[in-house]
XYZ file of C-alpha atoms in Angstrom:
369
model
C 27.063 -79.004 -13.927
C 29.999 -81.683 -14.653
C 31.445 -79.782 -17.494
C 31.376 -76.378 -15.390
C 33.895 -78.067 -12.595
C 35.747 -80.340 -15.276
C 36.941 -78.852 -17.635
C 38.499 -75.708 -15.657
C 40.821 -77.472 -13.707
C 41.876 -79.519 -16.870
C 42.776 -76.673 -18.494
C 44.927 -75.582 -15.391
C 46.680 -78.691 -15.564
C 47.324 -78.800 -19.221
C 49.212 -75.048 -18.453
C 51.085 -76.069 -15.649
C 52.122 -78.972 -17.946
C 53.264 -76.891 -20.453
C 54.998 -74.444 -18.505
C 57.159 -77.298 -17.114
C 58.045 -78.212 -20.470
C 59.993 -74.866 -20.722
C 57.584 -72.896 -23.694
C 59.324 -70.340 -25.151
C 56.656 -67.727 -24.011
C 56.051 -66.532 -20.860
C 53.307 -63.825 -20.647
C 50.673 -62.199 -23.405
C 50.223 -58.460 -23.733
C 47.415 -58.117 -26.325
C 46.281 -55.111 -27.729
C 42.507 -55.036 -29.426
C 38.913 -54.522 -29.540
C 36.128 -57.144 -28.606
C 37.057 -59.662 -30.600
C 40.079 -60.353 -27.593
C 38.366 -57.949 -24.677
C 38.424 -60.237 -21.499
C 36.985 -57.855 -19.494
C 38.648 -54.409 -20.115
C 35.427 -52.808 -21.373
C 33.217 -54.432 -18.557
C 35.467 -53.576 -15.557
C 34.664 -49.514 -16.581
C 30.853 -49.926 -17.474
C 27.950 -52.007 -16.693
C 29.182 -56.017 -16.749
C 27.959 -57.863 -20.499
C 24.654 -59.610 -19.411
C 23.567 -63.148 -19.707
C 24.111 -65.099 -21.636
C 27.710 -64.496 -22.417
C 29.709 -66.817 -21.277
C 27.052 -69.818 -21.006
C 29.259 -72.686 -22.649
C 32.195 -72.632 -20.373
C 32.054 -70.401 -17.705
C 28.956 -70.482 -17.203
C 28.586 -67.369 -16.479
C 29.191 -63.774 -17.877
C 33.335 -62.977 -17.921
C 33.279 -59.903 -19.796
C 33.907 -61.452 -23.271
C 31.490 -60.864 -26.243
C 31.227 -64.534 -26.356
C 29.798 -67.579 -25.499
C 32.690 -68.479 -24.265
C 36.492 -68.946 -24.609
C 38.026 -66.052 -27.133
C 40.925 -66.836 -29.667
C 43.218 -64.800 -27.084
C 42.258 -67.539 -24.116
C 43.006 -70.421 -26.551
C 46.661 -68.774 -27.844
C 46.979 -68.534 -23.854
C 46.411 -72.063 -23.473
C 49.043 -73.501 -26.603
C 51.124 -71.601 -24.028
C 50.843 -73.286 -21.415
C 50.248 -69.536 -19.361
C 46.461 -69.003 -17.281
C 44.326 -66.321 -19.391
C 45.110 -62.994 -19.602
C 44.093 -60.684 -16.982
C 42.262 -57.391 -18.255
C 44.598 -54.255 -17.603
C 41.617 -52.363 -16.403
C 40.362 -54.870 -13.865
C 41.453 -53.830 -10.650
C 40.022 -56.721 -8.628
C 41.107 -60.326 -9.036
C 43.385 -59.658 -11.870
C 46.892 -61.697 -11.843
C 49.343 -59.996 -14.402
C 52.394 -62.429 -13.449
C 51.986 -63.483 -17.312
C 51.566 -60.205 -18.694
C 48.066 -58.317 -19.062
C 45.348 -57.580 -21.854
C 44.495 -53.891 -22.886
C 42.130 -54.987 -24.872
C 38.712 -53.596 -24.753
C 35.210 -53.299 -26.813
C 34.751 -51.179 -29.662
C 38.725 -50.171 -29.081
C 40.108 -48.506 -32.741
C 43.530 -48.285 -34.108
C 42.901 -44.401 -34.438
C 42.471 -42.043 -31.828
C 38.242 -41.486 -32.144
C 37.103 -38.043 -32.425
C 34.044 -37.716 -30.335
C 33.105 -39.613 -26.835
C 32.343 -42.923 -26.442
C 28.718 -42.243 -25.705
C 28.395 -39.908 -29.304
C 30.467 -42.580 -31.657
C 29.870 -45.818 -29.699
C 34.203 -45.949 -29.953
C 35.798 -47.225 -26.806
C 38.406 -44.219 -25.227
C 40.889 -46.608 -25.285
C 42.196 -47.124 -28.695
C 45.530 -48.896 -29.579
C 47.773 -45.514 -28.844
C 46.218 -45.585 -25.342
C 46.439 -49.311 -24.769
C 50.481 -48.737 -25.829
C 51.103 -46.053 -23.464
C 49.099 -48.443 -20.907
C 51.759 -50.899 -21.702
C 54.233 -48.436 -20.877
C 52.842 -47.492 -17.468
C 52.691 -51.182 -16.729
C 56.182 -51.673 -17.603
C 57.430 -48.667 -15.109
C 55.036 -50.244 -12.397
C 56.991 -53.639 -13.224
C 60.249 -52.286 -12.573
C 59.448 -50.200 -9.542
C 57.061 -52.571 -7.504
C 58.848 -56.317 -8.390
C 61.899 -55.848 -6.478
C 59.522 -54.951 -3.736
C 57.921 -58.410 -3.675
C 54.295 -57.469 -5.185
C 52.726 -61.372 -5.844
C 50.564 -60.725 -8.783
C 53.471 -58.824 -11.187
C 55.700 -60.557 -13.596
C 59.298 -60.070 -13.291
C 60.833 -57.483 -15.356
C 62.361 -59.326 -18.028
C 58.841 -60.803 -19.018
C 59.041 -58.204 -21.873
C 61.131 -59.705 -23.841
C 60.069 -63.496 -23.473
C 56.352 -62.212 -24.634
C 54.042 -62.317 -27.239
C 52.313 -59.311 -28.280
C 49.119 -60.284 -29.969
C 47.154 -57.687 -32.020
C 43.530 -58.557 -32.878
C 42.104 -54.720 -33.794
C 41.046 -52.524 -36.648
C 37.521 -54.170 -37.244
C 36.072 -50.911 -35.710
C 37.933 -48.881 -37.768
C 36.435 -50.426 -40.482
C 32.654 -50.905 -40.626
C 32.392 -47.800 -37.376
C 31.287 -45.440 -40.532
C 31.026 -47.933 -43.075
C 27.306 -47.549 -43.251
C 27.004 -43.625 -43.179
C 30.071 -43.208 -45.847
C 30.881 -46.201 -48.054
C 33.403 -48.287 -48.829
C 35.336 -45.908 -50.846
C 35.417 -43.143 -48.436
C 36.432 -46.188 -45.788
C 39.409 -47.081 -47.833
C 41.005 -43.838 -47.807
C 41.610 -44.064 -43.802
C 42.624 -47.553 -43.455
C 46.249 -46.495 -44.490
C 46.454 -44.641 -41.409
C 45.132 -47.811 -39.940
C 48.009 -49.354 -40.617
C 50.772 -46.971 -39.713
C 49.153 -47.053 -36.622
C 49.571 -50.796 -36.078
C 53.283 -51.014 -37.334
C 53.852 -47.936 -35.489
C 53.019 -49.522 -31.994
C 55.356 -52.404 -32.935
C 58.052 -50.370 -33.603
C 57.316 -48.496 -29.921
C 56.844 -52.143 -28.455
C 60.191 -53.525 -30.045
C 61.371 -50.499 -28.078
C 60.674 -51.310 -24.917
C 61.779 -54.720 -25.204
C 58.933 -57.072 -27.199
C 60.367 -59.242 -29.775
C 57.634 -61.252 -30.709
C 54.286 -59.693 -32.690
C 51.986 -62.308 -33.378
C 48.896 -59.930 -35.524
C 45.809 -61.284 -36.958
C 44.100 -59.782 -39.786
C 40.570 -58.912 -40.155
C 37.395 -60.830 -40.255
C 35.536 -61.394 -43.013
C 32.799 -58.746 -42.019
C 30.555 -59.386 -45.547
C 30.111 -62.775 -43.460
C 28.614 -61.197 -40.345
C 24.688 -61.271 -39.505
C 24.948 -57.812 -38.169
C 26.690 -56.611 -41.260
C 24.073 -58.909 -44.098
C 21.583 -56.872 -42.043
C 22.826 -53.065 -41.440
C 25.069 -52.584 -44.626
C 23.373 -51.286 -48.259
C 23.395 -53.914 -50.465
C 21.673 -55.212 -53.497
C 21.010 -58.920 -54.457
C 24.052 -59.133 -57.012
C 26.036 -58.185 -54.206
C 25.110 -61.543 -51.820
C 27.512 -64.527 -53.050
C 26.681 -68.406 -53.323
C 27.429 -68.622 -49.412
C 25.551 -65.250 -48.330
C 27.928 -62.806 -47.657
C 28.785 -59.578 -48.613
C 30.895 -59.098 -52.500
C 31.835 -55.797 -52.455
C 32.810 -55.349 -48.782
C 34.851 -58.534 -48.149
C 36.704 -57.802 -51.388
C 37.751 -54.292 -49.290
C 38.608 -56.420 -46.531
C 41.023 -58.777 -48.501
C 42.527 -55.138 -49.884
C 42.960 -53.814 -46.321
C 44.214 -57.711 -45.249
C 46.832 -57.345 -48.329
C 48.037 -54.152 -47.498
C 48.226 -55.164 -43.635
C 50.275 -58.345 -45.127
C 53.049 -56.213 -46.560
C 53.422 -53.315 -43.820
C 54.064 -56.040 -41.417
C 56.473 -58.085 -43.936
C 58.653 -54.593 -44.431
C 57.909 -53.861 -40.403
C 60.033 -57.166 -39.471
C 62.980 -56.407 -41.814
C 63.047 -52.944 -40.379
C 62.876 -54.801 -36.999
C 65.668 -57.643 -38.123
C 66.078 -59.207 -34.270
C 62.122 -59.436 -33.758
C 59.528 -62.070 -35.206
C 56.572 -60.079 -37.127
C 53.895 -62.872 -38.089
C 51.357 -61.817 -40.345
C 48.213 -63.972 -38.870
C 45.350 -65.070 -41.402
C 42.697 -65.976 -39.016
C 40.308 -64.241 -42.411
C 41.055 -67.134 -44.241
C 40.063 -69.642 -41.405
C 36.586 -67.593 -40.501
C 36.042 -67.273 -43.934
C 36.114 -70.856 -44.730
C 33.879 -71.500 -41.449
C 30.948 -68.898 -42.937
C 31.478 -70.320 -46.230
C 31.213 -74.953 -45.324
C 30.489 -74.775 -41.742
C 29.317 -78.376 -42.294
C 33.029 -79.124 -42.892
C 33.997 -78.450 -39.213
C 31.345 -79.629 -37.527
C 29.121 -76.701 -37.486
C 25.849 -76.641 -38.795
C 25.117 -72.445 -39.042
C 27.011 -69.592 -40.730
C 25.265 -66.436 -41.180
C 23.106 -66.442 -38.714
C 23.449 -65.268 -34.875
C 22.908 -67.775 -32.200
C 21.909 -65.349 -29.657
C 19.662 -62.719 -31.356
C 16.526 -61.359 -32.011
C 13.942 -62.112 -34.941
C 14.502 -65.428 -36.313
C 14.870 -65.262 -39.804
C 17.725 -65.410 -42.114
C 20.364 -64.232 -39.632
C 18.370 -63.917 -36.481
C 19.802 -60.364 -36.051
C 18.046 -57.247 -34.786
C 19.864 -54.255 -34.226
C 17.729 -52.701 -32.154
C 18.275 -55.458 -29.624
C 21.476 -56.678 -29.068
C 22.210 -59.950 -27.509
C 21.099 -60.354 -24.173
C 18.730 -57.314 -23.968
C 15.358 -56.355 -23.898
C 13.464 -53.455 -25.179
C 9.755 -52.543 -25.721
C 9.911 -51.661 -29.331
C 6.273 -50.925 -31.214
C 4.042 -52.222 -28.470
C 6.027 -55.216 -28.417
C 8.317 -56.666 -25.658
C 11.129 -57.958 -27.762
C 14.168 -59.861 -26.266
C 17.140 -61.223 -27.611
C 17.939 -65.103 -26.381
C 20.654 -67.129 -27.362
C 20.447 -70.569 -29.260
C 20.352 -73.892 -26.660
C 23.491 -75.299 -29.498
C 25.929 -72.199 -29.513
C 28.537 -75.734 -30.458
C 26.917 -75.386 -33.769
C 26.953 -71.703 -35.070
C 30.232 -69.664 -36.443
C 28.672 -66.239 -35.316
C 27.617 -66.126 -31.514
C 25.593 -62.678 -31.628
C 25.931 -61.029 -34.986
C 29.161 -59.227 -34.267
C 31.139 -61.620 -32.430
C 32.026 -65.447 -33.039
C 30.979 -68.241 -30.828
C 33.556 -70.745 -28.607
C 33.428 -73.504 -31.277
C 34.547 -71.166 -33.809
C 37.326 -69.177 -32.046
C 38.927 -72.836 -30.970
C 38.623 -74.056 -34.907
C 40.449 -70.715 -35.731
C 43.614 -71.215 -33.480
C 43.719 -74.688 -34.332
C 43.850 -73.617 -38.472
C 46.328 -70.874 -36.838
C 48.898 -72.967 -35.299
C 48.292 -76.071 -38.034
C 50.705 -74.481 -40.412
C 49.553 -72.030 -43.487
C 48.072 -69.488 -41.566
C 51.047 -67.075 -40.766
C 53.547 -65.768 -42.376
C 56.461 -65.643 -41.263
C 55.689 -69.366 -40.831
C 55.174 -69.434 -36.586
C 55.082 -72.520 -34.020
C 55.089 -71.948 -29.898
C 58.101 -73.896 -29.480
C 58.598 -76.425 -26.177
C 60.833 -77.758 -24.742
């Protein structure tokens, strides 16, 4: 029970440290999928069961974790408290801007409901325009003396983090193939740049985007994708379909490079958290880890402890058999926390590779003063 009431209020102190030293950033508005959901997709359905959220907050927080996401750590090199989901109506303090984030979120609008396609409602167009309605709210209500609103010119001392397209991605991977895949992700991107341009609009001058995950990596992936044995490298992931991720990641790379000269008086960093996860699945050993692809909280043991049928957290009577999926007692020693998602250790390894100086392009340091 220490750690539950120590190292909160440290982390309180280290922001109110840093925000006294005058950092250049004062709010987050992200925009994304699960990866960077704190709470979106939870405040609309049924809350993410135990045991998310068992390393620090000891209790479940509405992130697919087991505990802080990259977004919470980038909050914390800023010195700001972590980002309040847009969707949470209750406890919620946006005075340092607000996440739209939510699970299973795509770039593109999806076609069918949530409940047929297992897509959030709320992809990235939607989670702009939410933007936009906050922004109006901003500029009516502040003057009024609301307590939990930032002022209005928060916009433009932001940064707008992107952490989405995963879903895009693998959604249909399965059913059509990478090639058929490949032919949307264009669109992907056009719709990525395009919300940056309609951001810069309103004011953001800061885009801070990270690329995508090596999926070919992922226990839930190893398990669910077609594959053959030529197709597993020396480390156990996936050939063919991390290859299309590095195409995607290359063609992300270059949108955003001609995005920020289109966009001369805005910063448009090009984030390679791939290359940090990558080199977690591939020498976890390295970092202090001792598992890659295999799911701390799972069902079924085995090479990645992954079952899809039971998802972290659950239980189901499958076969005459009560199965249930439990998490690991050493979550500080696994890259991937339940197949899909990555665990606390990792995400904090990530931002630290992130803000140590290769990782971004153009090169990018939060700047104090």
């Amino acid at each position: 029970m220490l750690r539950q009431f120590w190292v909160v209020p440290v982390v309180a102190l280290v922001a109110a440290l840093l925000c006294e030293a005058g950092c250049e950033y004062e709010g987050i508005f992200n925009f994304g999928d699960s990866n960077s959901d704190t709470g979106g997709f939870w405040s609309v359905f049924p809350e993410a069961p135990p045991p998310n959220g068992m390393t620090y907050f000891k209790h479940p927080v509405g992130r697919a974790s087991d505990g802080r996401l990259i977004i919470d750590f980038v909050a914390e090199r800023i010195g700001i408290p972590y980002v309040s989901p847009y969707l949470k109506s209750i406890g919620s303090d946006y005075r340092h801007g607000a996440n739209f984030a939510t699970l299973a979120s795509t770039v593109r609008l999806p076609q069918t409901s949530l409940f047929v396609s297992g897509l959030s409602p709320f992809a990235l167009p939607i989670q702009v325009n939410q933007l936009k309605h906050f922004k109006a709210q901003v500029e009516n209500l502040y003057s009024e003396g609301s307590t939990n609103l930032p002022p209005p010119d928060i916009f433009g001392k932001s940064l707008y983090t992107f952490y989405i397209g995963q879903n895009d991605f693998t959604s249909d991977l399965a059913k059509n193939g990478i090639t058929e895949v490949k032919k949307t992700l264009p669109q992907v991107i056009s719709g990525i740049t395009d919300a940056i341009k309609d951001l810069h609009a309103l004011g953001g001058r800061a885009f801070f985007v990270l690329n995508l995950a090596p999926i070919g990596c992922y226990p839930s992936f190893l398990v669910e994708l077609p594959h053959g044995d030529k197709d597993i490298d020396e480390y156990g992931c996936l050939i063919s379909y991390n290859n299309a991720v590095v195409e995607y990641n290359d063609m992300l790379h270059d949108a955003l490079n001609q995005t920020g000269h289109q966009l001369s008086d805005a910063k448009v960093i090009y984030v390679d958290s791939h290359k940090a996860l990558l080199e977690l699945f591939q020498h976890p050993t390295s970092h202090g880890l001792k598992y890659g692809t295999v799911a701390c909280c799972g069902n079924g043991g085995g090479r990645y402890n992954f079952n899809p049928q039971v998802f972290c957290g659950n239980a189901k009577f499958i076969d005459g058999q009560n199965l249930t999926a439990l998490a690991c007692d050493d979550p500080e020693n696994y890259v991937s926390w339940d197949g899909v998602h990555t665990t606390e250790a990792a995400n904090k390894i990530i931002v630290d590779a992130i803000f140590s100086g290769d990782f971004t392009d153009p090169p990018f340091e939060i700047q104090c003063s």
